[in-house]
Coordinates of C-alpha atoms and ligand atoms in Angstrom, one line a residue:
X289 CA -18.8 -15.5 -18.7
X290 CA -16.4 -13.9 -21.1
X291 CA -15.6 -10.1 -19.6
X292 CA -16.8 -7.5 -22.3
X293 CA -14.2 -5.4 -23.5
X294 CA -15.1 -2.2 -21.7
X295 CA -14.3 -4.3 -18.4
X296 CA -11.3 -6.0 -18.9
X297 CA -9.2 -3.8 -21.2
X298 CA -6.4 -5.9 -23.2
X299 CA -3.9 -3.9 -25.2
X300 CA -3.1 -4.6 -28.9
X301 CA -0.2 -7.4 -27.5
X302 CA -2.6 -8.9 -25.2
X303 CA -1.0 -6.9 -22.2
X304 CA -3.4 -5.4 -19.4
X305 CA -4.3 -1.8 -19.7
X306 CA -2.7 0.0 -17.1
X307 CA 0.2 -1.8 -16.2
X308 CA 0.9 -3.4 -20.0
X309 CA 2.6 -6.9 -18.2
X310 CA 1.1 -10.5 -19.7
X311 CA 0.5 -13.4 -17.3
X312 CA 4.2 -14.7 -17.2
X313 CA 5.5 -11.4 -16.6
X314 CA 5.2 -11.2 -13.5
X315 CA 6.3 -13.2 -9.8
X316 CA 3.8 -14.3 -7.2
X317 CA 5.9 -12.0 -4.9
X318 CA 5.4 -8.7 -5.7
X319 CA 7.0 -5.2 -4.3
X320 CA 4.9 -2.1 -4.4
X321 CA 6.8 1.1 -3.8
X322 CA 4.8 4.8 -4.5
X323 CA 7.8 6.1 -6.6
X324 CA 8.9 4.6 -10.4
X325 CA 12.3 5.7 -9.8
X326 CA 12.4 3.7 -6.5
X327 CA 11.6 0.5 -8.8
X328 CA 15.5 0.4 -10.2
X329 CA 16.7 1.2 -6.7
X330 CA 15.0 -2.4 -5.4
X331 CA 15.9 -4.4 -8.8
X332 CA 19.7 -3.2 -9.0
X333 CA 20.2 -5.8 -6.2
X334 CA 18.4 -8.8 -8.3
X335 CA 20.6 -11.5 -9.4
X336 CA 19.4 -10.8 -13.1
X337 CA 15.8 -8.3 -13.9
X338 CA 14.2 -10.5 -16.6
X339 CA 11.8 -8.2 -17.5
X340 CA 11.3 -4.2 -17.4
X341 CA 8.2 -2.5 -18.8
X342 CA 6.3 1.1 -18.1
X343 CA 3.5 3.1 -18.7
X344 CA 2.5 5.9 -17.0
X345 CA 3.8 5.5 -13.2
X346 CA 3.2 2.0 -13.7
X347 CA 7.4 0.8 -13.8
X348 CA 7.6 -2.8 -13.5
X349 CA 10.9 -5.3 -13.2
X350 CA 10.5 -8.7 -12.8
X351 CA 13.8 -10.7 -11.7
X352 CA 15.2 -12.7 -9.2
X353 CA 17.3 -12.0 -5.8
X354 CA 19.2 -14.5 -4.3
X355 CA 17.2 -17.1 -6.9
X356 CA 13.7 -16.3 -5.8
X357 CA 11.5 -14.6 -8.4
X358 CA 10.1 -10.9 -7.7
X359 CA 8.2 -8.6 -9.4
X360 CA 8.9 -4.8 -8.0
X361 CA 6.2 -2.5 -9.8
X362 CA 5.7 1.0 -8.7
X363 CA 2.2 2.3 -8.2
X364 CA 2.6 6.4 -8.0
X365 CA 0.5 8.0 -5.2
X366 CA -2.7 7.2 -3.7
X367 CA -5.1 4.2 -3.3
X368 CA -7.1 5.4 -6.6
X369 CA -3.8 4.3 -8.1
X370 CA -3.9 1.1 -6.0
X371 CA -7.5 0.5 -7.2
X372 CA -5.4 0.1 -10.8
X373 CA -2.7 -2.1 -9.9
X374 CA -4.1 -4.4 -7.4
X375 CA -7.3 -5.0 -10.0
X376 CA -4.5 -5.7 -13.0
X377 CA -2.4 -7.8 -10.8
X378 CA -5.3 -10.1 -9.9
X379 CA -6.5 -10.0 -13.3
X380 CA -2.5 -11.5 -14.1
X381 CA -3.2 -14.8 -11.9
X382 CA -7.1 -15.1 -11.7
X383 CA -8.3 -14.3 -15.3
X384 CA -7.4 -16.2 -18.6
X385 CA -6.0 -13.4 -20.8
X386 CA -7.0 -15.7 -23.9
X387 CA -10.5 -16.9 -23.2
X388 CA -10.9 -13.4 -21.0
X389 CA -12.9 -15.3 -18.3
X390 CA -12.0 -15.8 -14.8
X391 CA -10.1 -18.6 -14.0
X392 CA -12.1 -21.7 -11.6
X393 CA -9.1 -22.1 -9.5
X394 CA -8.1 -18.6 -8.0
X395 CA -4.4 -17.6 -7.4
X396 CA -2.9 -15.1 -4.6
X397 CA 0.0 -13.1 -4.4
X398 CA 2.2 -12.1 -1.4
X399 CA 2.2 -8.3 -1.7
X400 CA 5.3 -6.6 0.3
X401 CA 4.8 -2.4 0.1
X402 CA 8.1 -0.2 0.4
X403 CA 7.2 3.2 1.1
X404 CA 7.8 6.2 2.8
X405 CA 5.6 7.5 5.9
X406 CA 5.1 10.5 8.1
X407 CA 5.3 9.1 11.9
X408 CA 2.7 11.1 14.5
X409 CA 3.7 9.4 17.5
X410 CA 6.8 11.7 18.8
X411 CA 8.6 8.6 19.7
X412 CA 8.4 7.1 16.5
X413 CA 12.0 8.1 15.5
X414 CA 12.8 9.1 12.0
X415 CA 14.9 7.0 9.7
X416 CA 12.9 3.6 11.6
X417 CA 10.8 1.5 9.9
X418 CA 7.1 0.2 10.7
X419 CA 5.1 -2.4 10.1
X420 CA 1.5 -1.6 9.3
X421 CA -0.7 -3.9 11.5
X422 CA -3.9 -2.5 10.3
X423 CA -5.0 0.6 7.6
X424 CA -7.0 3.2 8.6
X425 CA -8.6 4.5 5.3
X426 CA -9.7 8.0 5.2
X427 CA -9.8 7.9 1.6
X428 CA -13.3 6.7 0.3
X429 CA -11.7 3.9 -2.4
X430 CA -12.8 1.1 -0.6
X431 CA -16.4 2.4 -0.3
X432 CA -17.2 1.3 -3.8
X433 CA -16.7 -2.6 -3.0
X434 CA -18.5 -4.6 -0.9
X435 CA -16.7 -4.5 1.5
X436 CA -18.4 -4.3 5.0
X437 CA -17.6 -7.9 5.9
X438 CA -13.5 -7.5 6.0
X439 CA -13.5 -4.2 7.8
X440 CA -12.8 -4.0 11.5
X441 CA -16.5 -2.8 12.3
X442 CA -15.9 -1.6 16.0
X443 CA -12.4 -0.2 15.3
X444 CA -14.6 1.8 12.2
X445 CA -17.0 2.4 15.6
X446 CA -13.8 4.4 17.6
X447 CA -12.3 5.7 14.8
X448 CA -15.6 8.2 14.5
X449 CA -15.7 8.3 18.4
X450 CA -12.7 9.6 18.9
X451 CA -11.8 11.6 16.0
X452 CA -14.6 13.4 16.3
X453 CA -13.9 14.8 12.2
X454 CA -17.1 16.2 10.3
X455 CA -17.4 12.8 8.8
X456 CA -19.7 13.5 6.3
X457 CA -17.2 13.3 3.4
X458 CA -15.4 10.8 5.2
X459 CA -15.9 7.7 6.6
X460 CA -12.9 6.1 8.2
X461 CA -12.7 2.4 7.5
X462 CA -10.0 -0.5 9.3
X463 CA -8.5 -3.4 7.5
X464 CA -6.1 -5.5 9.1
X465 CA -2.7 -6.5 7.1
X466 CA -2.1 -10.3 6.3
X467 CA -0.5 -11.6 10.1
X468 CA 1.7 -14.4 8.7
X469 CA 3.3 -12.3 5.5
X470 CA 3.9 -9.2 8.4
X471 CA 5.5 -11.8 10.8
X472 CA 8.8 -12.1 8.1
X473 CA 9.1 -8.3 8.8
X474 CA 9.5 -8.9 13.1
X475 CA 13.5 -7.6 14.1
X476 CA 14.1 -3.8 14.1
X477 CA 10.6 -2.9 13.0
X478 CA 7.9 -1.1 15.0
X479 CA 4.3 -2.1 14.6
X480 CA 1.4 0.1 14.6
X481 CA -2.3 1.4 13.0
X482 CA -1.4 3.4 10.0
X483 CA -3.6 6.1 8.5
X484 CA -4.0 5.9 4.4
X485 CA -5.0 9.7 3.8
X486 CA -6.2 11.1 0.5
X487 CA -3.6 13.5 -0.1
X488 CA -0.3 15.0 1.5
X489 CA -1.2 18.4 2.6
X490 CA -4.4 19.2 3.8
X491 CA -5.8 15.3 4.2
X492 CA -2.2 15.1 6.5
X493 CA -3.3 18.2 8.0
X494 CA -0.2 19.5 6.8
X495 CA -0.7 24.1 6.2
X496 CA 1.0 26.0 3.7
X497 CA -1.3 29.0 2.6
X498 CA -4.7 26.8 3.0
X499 CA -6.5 26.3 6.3
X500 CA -7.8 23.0 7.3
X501 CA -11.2 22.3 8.3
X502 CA -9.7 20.8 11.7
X503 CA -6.6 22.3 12.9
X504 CA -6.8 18.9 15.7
X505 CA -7.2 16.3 13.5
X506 CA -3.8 14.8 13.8
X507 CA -3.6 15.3 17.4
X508 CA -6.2 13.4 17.9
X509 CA -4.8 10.6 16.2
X510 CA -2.0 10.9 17.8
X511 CA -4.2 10.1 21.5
X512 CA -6.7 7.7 19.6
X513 CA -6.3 4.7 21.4
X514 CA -8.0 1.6 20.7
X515 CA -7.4 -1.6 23.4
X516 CA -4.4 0.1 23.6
X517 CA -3.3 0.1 20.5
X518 CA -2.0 3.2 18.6
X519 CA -2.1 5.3 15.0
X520 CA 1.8 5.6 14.7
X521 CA 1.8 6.9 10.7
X522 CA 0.9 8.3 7.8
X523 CA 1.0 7.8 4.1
X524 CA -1.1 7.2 1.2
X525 CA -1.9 3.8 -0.3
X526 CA -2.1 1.1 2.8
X527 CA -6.2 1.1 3.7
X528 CA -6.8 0.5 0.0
X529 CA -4.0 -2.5 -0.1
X530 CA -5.2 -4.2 2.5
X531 CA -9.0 -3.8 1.8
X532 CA -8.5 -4.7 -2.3
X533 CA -6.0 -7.7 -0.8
X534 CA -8.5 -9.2 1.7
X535 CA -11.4 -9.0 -1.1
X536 CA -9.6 -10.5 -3.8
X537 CA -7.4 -13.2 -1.2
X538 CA -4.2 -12.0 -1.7
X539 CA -2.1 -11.8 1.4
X540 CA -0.6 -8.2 1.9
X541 CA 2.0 -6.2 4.2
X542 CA 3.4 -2.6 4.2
X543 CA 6.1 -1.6 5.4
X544 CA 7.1 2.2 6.2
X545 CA 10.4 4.2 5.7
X546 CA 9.2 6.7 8.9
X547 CA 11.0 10.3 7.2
X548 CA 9.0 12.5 8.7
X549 CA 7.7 13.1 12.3
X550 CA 4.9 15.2 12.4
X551 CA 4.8 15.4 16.1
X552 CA 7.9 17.0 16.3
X553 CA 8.4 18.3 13.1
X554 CA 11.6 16.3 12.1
X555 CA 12.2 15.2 8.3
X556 CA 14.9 12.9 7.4
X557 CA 18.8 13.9 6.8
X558 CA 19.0 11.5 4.6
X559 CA 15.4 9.8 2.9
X560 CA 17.0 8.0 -0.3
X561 CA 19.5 5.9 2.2
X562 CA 16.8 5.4 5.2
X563 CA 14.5 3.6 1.8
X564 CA 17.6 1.9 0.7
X565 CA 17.9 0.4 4.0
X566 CA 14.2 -0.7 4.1
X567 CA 15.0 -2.1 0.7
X568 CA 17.9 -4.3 1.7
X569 CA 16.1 -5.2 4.9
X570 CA 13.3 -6.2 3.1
X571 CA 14.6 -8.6 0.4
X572 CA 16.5 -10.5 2.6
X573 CA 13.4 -11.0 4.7
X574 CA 11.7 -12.7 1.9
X575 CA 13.8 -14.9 0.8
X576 CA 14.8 -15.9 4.7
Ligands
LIG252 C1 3.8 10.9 -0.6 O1 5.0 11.6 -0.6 C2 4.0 9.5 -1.0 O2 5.0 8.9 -0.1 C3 4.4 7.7 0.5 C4 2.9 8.0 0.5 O3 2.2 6.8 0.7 C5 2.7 8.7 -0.9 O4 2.7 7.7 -1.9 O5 4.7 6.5 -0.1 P1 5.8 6.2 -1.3 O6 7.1 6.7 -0.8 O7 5.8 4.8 -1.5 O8 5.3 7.0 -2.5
LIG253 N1 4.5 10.1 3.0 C1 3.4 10.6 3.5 O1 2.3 10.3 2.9 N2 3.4 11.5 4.5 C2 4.6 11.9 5.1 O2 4.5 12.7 6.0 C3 5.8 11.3 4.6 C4 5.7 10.5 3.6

């Protein structure tokens, strides 16, 4: 079936629509980091950047570092901005951009995401890095996808349990990260259940001049416990990575510059070198 052209939207060059990159554009490793400027700060330590294209927050490079070919794209804030890229990146490796029908043989990508993350575990220090085991969405992206099978249904179960929110604008969901991609990323890293919120302030219960609806939310993520396991962190795009990632077959990992701690209200000294550190940490682990 050939995808009409309100579907699958092609540019005048051929290009996809958000993130205006043809097929060969891009690596089959692929860095995600929230920030466009954070794009150069990974591709200034490629051997040689290939290719360099933007629109809107969508900054790609495409190079290689220490000879292995990697595409670093940045995908701005939230997981309605992950819906974009991780739909455009499969559509790079699993649809025909000439024939516009979807490929019999289906590709996947390893996905690796740099980003930054508040901890709420007070002995999560700041400046660390984590590995997220499994997202906790509280953002309703996901909803819109059939997508029951590949979320953890019980931890979904404990998640209401325990947090005991007014869930009916939100329905926490639980997808785990890919276990063989996250097991590069083992020295010097914690591990932990990170929450994906829907925004920075309120969502992260965070109050300037607005009340939240409930002032416990995040200290009751911070006792949730689930077979022992934790919520350690928050950001913004994880759930929606690793739910988009398991659908499409893609195999997925994100990894957490922690720069602040919102148990004990610490923020970084220093944010731009703690990232650069996950950055160089990071690339060397992929091409180990
Ligand atoms: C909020 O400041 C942003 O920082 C985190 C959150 O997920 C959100 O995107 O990630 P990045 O540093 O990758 O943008
Ligand atoms: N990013 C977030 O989303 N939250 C934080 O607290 C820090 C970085």
């Amino acid at each position: 079936m050939t995808l009409k052209a309100s579907e699958f939207i092609q540019n005048a060059d051929g290009s996809v629509y958000h993130l205006r990159l043809l097929p060969h554009q891009i690596a089959n490793t692929i860095i995600t980091v929230g920030d466009p400027d954070r794009v150069a700060a990974v591709s200034k330590y490629f051997d040689i950047i290939e290719h360099v294209v933007q629109k809107r927050e969508f900054n790609t490079h495409t190079g290689t570092y220490k000879g292995k070919r990697i595409t670093v794209i940045s995908s701005g804030i939230g997981t309605d901005n992950i819906d974009i890229v991780f739909n455009e990146l499969d559509a790079l490796v699993n649809i025909d951009f000439n024939s516009r029908r979807i490929k019999e043989e289906s590709s996947s990508l390893d996905i690796i995401r740099i980003g930054t993350s508040g901890a709420i575990q007070p002995d999560i220090p700041i400046d660390s890095f984590l590995v997220s085991e499994t997202g906790i969405g509280m953002d309703a992206m996901l909803h819109f996808y059939d997508s029951e099978h590949i979320q953890d249904k019980a931890l979904n179960k404990a998640l209401k349990e325990q947090l005991d929110f007014p869930f009916n604008h939100v329905v926490p969901y639980a997808v785990d990260c890919d276990m063989e991609l996250a097991s590069r990323f083992d020295k010097g890293f914690y591990r932990g259940m990170t929450v994906s919120n829907c925004g920075f302030y309120g969502p992260q219960g965070r109050v300037l001049r607005l009340p939240v609806q409930d002032p416990e939310l995040n200290s009751k993520m911070e006792r949730f416990n689930y077979k022992n396991r934790k919520i350690t962190n928050m950001e913004m795009e994880t759930s929606g990575m690793y739910g988009l990632s398991k659908l499409l077959g893609h195999h997925t990992v994100s990894l957490n510059a922690i720069v602040a701690n919102r148990a004990t209200g610490e923020f970084s000294k220093d944010p731009a070198a703690t990232v650069d550190k996950l950055i160089r940490t990071a690339l060397d682990l992929i091409v180990a």
